[in-house]
Structure formats: structure tokens, C-alpha cells
Amino acid sequence: MKNNKKIDSFRGSLVMPGGRVGVLLLHSLGGTPIELRFVAQGLARNGYTVYCPLLPGFAGGTDVSGLSSWQDWYEALKSAHDELCKHCDVVLVGGLSAGSILTLKLAQERPETVQGLVLYAPTMWPNGWAIPLSFNLFKLIRHKAVAKLFYLRQRAPYGIKDERIRNFLIDSLKGDETPIADLFGRNGGVVWEFRRLVKSVKKGLNEIRQPTVIFHPRTDDQSDISNANILMRLLAGLVEVTVLDDSYHMVTLDRQRSIVVDRTIDFVGRLTQRIEEKEAVRRMVSGAAE
């Protein structure tokens, strides 16, 4: 069993202590752990330890100049994973939107300590119906210094179909002087680093064998469902997919979040049971051999 000391978390992170099975959940690019609060609470109610780290540089407001690199984000994620592994015997990792790509990177490099994956609206590239076609021109930029000259804004509905939830989120984020468009914008340098991260991860998708569950909206405004199709085709392990029919990109907050929470809990429970059964068989065989 792991130690019972308090998880040493980054400032602004969300931590919910529980049992020996842990779930590490990563927010979106420019987002915060609040995006995952409903999922985290559902898992915690079922006895799991949940850690939603706020990653410096990757989180909103922590890299307004676009100076951080995707390696910086990944190092912070590895530190968070190391910390959770001190407290839990089994660890699953999940991510929302661009956070799912960092999750996949961790699964590639740490197959022994990442036992399963939960991907919420995974995004290889923003190409949903609300993304301007001109955004694709950003792919032509070859140098970060040039990318930093751009500021990429989103437009309504900002990933949330439910107008009440959308307005609540906007009201909770904006200040008196902050335009709504800027709340959901991204520095070009950060987007450039994300593209480099995706390029690194895509090379090894066929090496990822952990059981995976994907939640993706059929009419995602930010990230077309083709992103999920790529992962279904290239990931080497068992992949379960839930296609949501009444949600936009922020599936952990939008209208069908209860479905997302319930099926996440079900997946974690089933996978944990399989791991425990395999371990019981291994111990039985080992004991018989002695």
C-alpha cells in the first residue's frame, strides 16, 4: 500500500483524497482544473483518489507571453504523476481537449504506471465548426518567434452548448475590463508549442496499449470528431467510444456531463477489477511455483 501523506500539489490544483486507485485528470490548454470538477467529484464519491493538477504554462493565465514549451508542460505532468503514484497502487490518467495529448504522451513513456486512459473530446488540431478556416493558415508558421506575433481568439459558443452553463462560466471568469473573446483566446506561441507536442505524440500512437475510453461530441464546435477517429484507428489497445449527441466541446461541463461522469466511473471500476483479478492470478501462480 502507498503512504497516506497529503498529496503535494501545484497551487490552484484540485485534490480529492481517496483509496489506493488514483485518477490523474488534466485540464485543457488555457483552462483550469475547474473544468473537471464534476468528474473529479463523481470519482471521489466512489472512493478513488483524484488529482487535477494546474500545470504552469499550460493553464490559463500562466503563460500570457507564450514563453513556455510543451516540454515544460510535460515535466509538470510527470511530477504530478510521480506524486500520485506515491499514494496509489493503480493510476489511470485522463485529459480534456489538448490535455488529452499530454495524457497520451505520458502513456507512451510510462506504460507500467499508467494503467488506463480517459480522453474527453481529444484534440489533435482545433477543426470544429466554430473554428475559422483561416486558423489553418497557422500551420504554415515555422518559427515560434513569428507565432508569438499572433493571438488566436475563439468565438461563441466557446465549447458549451447549454446557454445557462456558458453564461455562468463566462461570468465566473471575466473581469470588469476583459473582453469575452480574450477569455478564450490563445497566444500564438502556446499554440505553436501545442502543434509540436502533437507531432511528437502522433509518432508513437501505435505504441499505446492501455485500455482507453473516449468521449466526443458528434457536433463538437472546437474539435471535429475526426480527432477521435484518428485515435480509434491508431491506438493499439482496446478503445471504447461514447459519441455524445447533445454537447459541444467541454463535455465535462456541458449538458451530458452526467453521462460522462457515470461512464467514467464505470470504466475505472471495470478496469480496476480486471487489474485486481490479474494480480490475484499472478500471486496464485507465484505461490504454486514456490
PDB file of N, CA and C in Angstrom, residues 208-252:
ATOM      1  N   ILE A 208       0.743   2.710 -27.862  1.00  0.00           N
ATOM      2  CA  ILE A 208      -0.090   2.851 -26.667  1.00  0.00           C
ATOM      3  C   ILE A 208      -1.084   1.703 -26.605  1.00  0.00           C
ATOM      4  N   ARG A 209      -0.931   0.858 -25.599  1.00  0.00           N
ATOM      5  CA  ARG A 209      -1.744  -0.350 -25.493  1.00  0.00           C
ATOM      6  C   ARG A 209      -2.688  -0.336 -24.288  1.00  0.00           C
ATOM      7  N   GLN A 210      -2.652   0.715 -23.502  1.00  0.00           N
ATOM      8  CA  GLN A 210      -3.538   0.775 -22.335  1.00  0.00           C
ATOM      9  C   GLN A 210      -5.009   0.865 -22.762  1.00  0.00           C
ATOM     10  N   PRO A 211      -5.904   0.215 -22.018  1.00  0.00           N
ATOM     11  CA  PRO A 211      -7.339   0.368 -22.295  1.00  0.00           C
ATOM     12  C   PRO A 211      -7.718   1.847 -22.248  1.00  0.00           C
ATOM     13  N   THR A 212      -8.542   2.267 -23.191  1.00  0.00           N
ATOM     14  CA  THR A 212      -8.859   3.689 -23.334  1.00  0.00           C
ATOM     15  C   THR A 212     -10.355   3.887 -23.548  1.00  0.00           C
ATOM     16  N   VAL A 213     -10.888   4.934 -22.946  1.00  0.00           N
ATOM     17  CA  VAL A 213     -12.259   5.330 -23.221  1.00  0.00           C
ATOM     18  C   VAL A 213     -12.232   6.764 -23.743  1.00  0.00           C
ATOM     19  N   ILE A 214     -12.998   7.017 -24.796  1.00  0.00           N
ATOM     20  CA  ILE A 214     -13.055   8.338 -25.428  1.00  0.00           C
ATOM     21  C   ILE A 214     -14.488   8.854 -25.389  1.00  0.00           C
ATOM     22  N   PHE A 215     -14.640  10.105 -24.996  1.00  0.00           N
ATOM     23  CA  PHE A 215     -15.929  10.797 -25.066  1.00  0.00           C
ATOM     24  C   PHE A 215     -15.781  11.944 -26.060  1.00  0.00           C
ATOM     25  N   HIS A 216     -16.639  11.959 -27.086  1.00  0.00           N
ATOM     26  CA  HIS A 216     -16.532  13.031 -28.079  1.00  0.00           C
ATOM     27  C   HIS A 216     -17.916  13.417 -28.590  1.00  0.00           C
ATOM     28  N   PRO A 217     -18.190  14.727 -28.687  1.00  0.00           N
ATOM     29  CA  PRO A 217     -19.478  15.172 -29.227  1.00  0.00           C
ATOM     30  C   PRO A 217     -19.532  14.953 -30.744  1.00  0.00           C
ATOM     31  N   ARG A 218     -20.695  14.580 -31.217  1.00  0.00           N
ATOM     32  CA  ARG A 218     -20.875  14.410 -32.653  1.00  0.00           C
ATOM     33  C   ARG A 218     -20.737  15.762 -33.374  1.00  0.00           C
ATOM     34  N   THR A 219     -21.214  16.838 -32.737  1.00  0.00           N
ATOM     35  CA  THR A 219     -21.169  18.175 -33.352  1.00  0.00           C
ATOM     36  C   THR A 219     -20.272  19.097 -32.525  1.00  0.00           C
ATOM     37  N   ASP A 220     -19.055  18.662 -32.279  1.00  0.00           N
ATOM     38  CA  ASP A 220     -18.096  19.439 -31.496  1.00  0.00           C
ATOM     39  C   ASP A 220     -17.775  20.751 -32.218  1.00  0.00           C
ATOM     40  N   ASP A 221     -17.936  21.867 -31.529  1.00  0.00           N
ATOM     41  CA  ASP A 221     -17.693  23.168 -32.154  1.00  0.00           C
ATOM     42  C   ASP A 221     -16.213  23.507 -32.247  1.00  0.00           C
ATOM     43  N   GLN A 222     -15.375  22.878 -31.415  1.00  0.00           N
ATOM     44  CA  GLN A 222     -13.956  23.200 -31.383  1.00  0.00           C
ATOM     45  C   GLN A 222     -13.069  22.125 -32.006  1.00  0.00           C
ATOM     46  N   SER A 223     -13.464  20.883 -31.857  1.00  0.00           N
ATOM     47  CA  SER A 223     -12.615  19.760 -32.276  1.00  0.00           C
ATOM     48  C   SER A 223     -13.478  18.699 -32.948  1.00  0.00           C
ATOM     49  N   ASP A 224     -13.424  18.642 -34.262  1.00  0.00           N
ATOM     50  CA  ASP A 224     -14.265  17.710 -35.010  1.00  0.00           C
ATOM     51  C   ASP A 224     -14.035  16.272 -34.542  1.00  0.00           C
ATOM     52  N   ILE A 225     -15.067  15.448 -34.675  1.00  0.00           N
ATOM     53  CA  ILE A 225     -14.990  14.063 -34.215  1.00  0.00           C
ATOM     54  C   ILE A 225     -13.940  13.253 -34.975  1.00  0.00           C
ATOM     55  N   SER A 226     -13.442  13.783 -36.079  1.00  0.00           N
ATOM     56  CA  SER A 226     -12.353  13.127 -36.804  1.00  0.00           C
ATOM     57  C   SER A 226     -11.119  12.969 -35.921  1.00  0.00           C
ATOM     58  N   ASN A 227     -10.962  13.841 -34.924  1.00  0.00           N
ATOM     59  CA  ASN A 227      -9.851  13.712 -33.972  1.00  0.00           C
ATOM     60  C   ASN A 227      -9.944  12.394 -33.212  1.00  0.00           C
ATOM     61  N   ALA A 228     -11.151  12.059 -32.776  1.00  0.00           N
ATOM     62  CA  ALA A 228     -11.360  10.794 -32.067  1.00  0.00           C
ATOM     63  C   ALA A 228     -11.177   9.608 -33.009  1.00  0.00           C
ATOM     64  N   ASN A 229     -11.597   9.770 -34.253  1.00  0.00           N
ATOM     65  CA  ASN A 229     -11.460   8.685 -35.232  1.00  0.00           C
ATOM     66  C   ASN A 229      -9.992   8.334 -35.465  1.00  0.00           C
ATOM     67  N   ILE A 230      -9.137   9.340 -35.487  1.00  0.00           N
ATOM     68  CA  ILE A 230      -7.696   9.093 -35.657  1.00  0.00           C
ATOM     69  C   ILE A 230      -7.178   8.218 -34.526  1.00  0.00           C
ATOM     70  N   LEU A 231      -7.587   8.547 -33.302  1.00  0.00           N
ATOM     71  CA  LEU A 231      -7.108   7.781 -32.151  1.00  0.00           C
ATOM     72  C   LEU A 231      -7.678   6.366 -32.163  1.00  0.00           C
ATOM     73  N   MET A 232      -8.952   6.218 -32.519  1.00  0.00           N
ATOM     74  CA  MET A 232      -9.541   4.881 -32.603  1.00  0.00           C
ATOM     75  C   MET A 232      -8.778   4.002 -33.588  1.00  0.00           C
ATOM     76  N   ARG A 233      -8.325   4.601 -34.673  1.00  0.00           N
ATOM     77  CA  ARG A 233      -7.635   3.848 -35.717  1.00  0.00           C
ATOM     78  C   ARG A 233      -6.199   3.506 -35.345  1.00  0.00           C
ATOM     79  N   LEU A 234      -5.525   4.400 -34.615  1.00  0.00           N
ATOM     80  CA  LEU A 234      -4.089   4.240 -34.405  1.00  0.00           C
ATOM     81  C   LEU A 234      -3.692   3.666 -33.045  1.00  0.00           C
ATOM     82  N   LEU A 235      -4.506   3.862 -32.020  1.00  0.00           N
ATOM     83  CA  LEU A 235      -4.148   3.311 -30.712  1.00  0.00           C
ATOM     84  C   LEU A 235      -4.150   1.787 -30.776  1.00  0.00           C
ATOM     85  N   ALA A 236      -3.195   1.160 -30.085  1.00  0.00           N
ATOM     86  CA  ALA A 236      -3.013  -0.292 -30.197  1.00  0.00           C
ATOM     87  C   ALA A 236      -3.853  -1.089 -29.210  1.00  0.00           C
ATOM     88  N   GLY A 237      -4.376  -0.443 -28.163  1.00  0.00           N
ATOM     89  CA  GLY A 237      -5.140  -1.161 -27.155  1.00  0.00           C
ATOM     90  C   GLY A 237      -6.635  -1.112 -27.401  1.00  0.00           C
ATOM     91  N   LEU A 238      -7.383  -1.684 -26.459  1.00  0.00           N
ATOM     92  CA  LEU A 238      -8.844  -1.673 -26.525  1.00  0.00           C
ATOM     93  C   LEU A 238      -9.348  -0.240 -26.344  1.00  0.00           C
ATOM     94  N   VAL A 239     -10.221   0.200 -27.247  1.00  0.00           N
ATOM     95  CA  VAL A 239     -10.750   1.570 -27.195  1.00  0.00           C
ATOM     96  C   VAL A 239     -12.276   1.529 -27.151  1.00  0.00           C
ATOM     97  N   GLU A 240     -12.844   2.155 -26.138  1.00  0.00           N
ATOM     98  CA  GLU A 240     -14.288   2.326 -26.035  1.00  0.00           C
ATOM     99  C   GLU A 240     -14.618   3.776 -26.367  1.00  0.00           C
ATOM    100  N   VAL A 241     -15.705   3.988 -27.090  1.00  0.00           N
ATOM    101  CA  VAL A 241     -16.059   5.343 -27.519  1.00  0.00           C
ATOM    102  C   VAL A 241     -17.520   5.640 -27.190  1.00  0.00           C
ATOM    103  N   THR A 242     -17.754   6.794 -26.591  1.00  0.00           N
ATOM    104  CA  THR A 242     -19.100   7.305 -26.395  1.00  0.00           C
ATOM    105  C   THR A 242     -19.247   8.576 -27.219  1.00  0.00           C
ATOM    106  N   VAL A 243     -20.153   8.559 -28.185  1.00  0.00           N
ATOM    107  CA  VAL A 243     -20.425   9.735 -29.010  1.00  0.00           C
ATOM    108  C   VAL A 243     -21.625  10.466 -28.405  1.00  0.00           C
ATOM    109  N   LEU A 244     -21.411  11.702 -27.989  1.00  0.00           N
ATOM    110  CA  LEU A 244     -22.450  12.494 -27.339  1.00  0.00           C
ATOM    111  C   LEU A 244     -23.252  13.268 -28.376  1.00  0.00           C
ATOM    112  N   ASP A 245     -24.572  13.281 -28.205  1.00  0.00           N
ATOM    113  CA  ASP A 245     -25.434  13.899 -29.214  1.00  0.00           C
ATOM    114  C   ASP A 245     -26.047  15.230 -28.769  1.00  0.00           C
ATOM    115  N   ASP A 246     -25.721  15.687 -27.557  1.00  0.00           N
ATOM    116  CA  ASP A 246     -26.296  16.944 -27.075  1.00  0.00           C
ATOM    117  C   ASP A 246     -25.266  17.717 -26.265  1.00  0.00           C
ATOM    118  N   SER A 247     -24.084  17.844 -26.819  1.00  0.00           N
ATOM    119  CA  SER A 247     -22.992  18.508 -26.123  1.00  0.00           C
ATOM    120  C   SER A 247     -22.038  19.111 -27.137  1.00  0.00           C
ATOM    121  N   TYR A 248     -21.362  20.171 -26.719  1.00  0.00           N
ATOM    122  CA  TYR A 248     -20.263  20.715 -27.508  1.00  0.00           C
ATOM    123  C   TYR A 248     -18.949  20.307 -26.852  1.00  0.00           C
ATOM    124  N   HIS A 249     -17.893  21.023 -27.105  1.00  0.00           N
ATOM    125  CA  HIS A 249     -16.540  20.566 -26.801  1.00  0.00           C
ATOM    126  C   HIS A 249     -16.275  20.271 -25.320  1.00  0.00           C
ATOM    127  N   MET A 250     -16.763  21.116 -24.424  1.00  0.00           N
ATOM    128  CA  MET A 250     -16.458  20.943 -22.999  1.00  0.00           C
ATOM    129  C   MET A 250     -17.395  19.889 -22.407  1.00  0.00           C
ATOM    130  N   VAL A 251     -17.134  18.650 -22.726  1.00  0.00           N
ATOM    131  CA  VAL A 251     -18.050  17.559 -22.379  1.00  0.00           C
ATOM    132  C   VAL A 251     -18.153  17.335 -20.877  1.00  0.00           C
ATOM    133  N   THR A 252     -17.161  17.759 -20.129  1.00  0.00           N
ATOM    134  CA  THR A 252     -17.187  17.570 -18.680  1.00  0.00           C
ATOM    135  C   THR A 252     -18.018  18.634 -17.972  1.00  0.00           C
TER     136      THR A 252
END
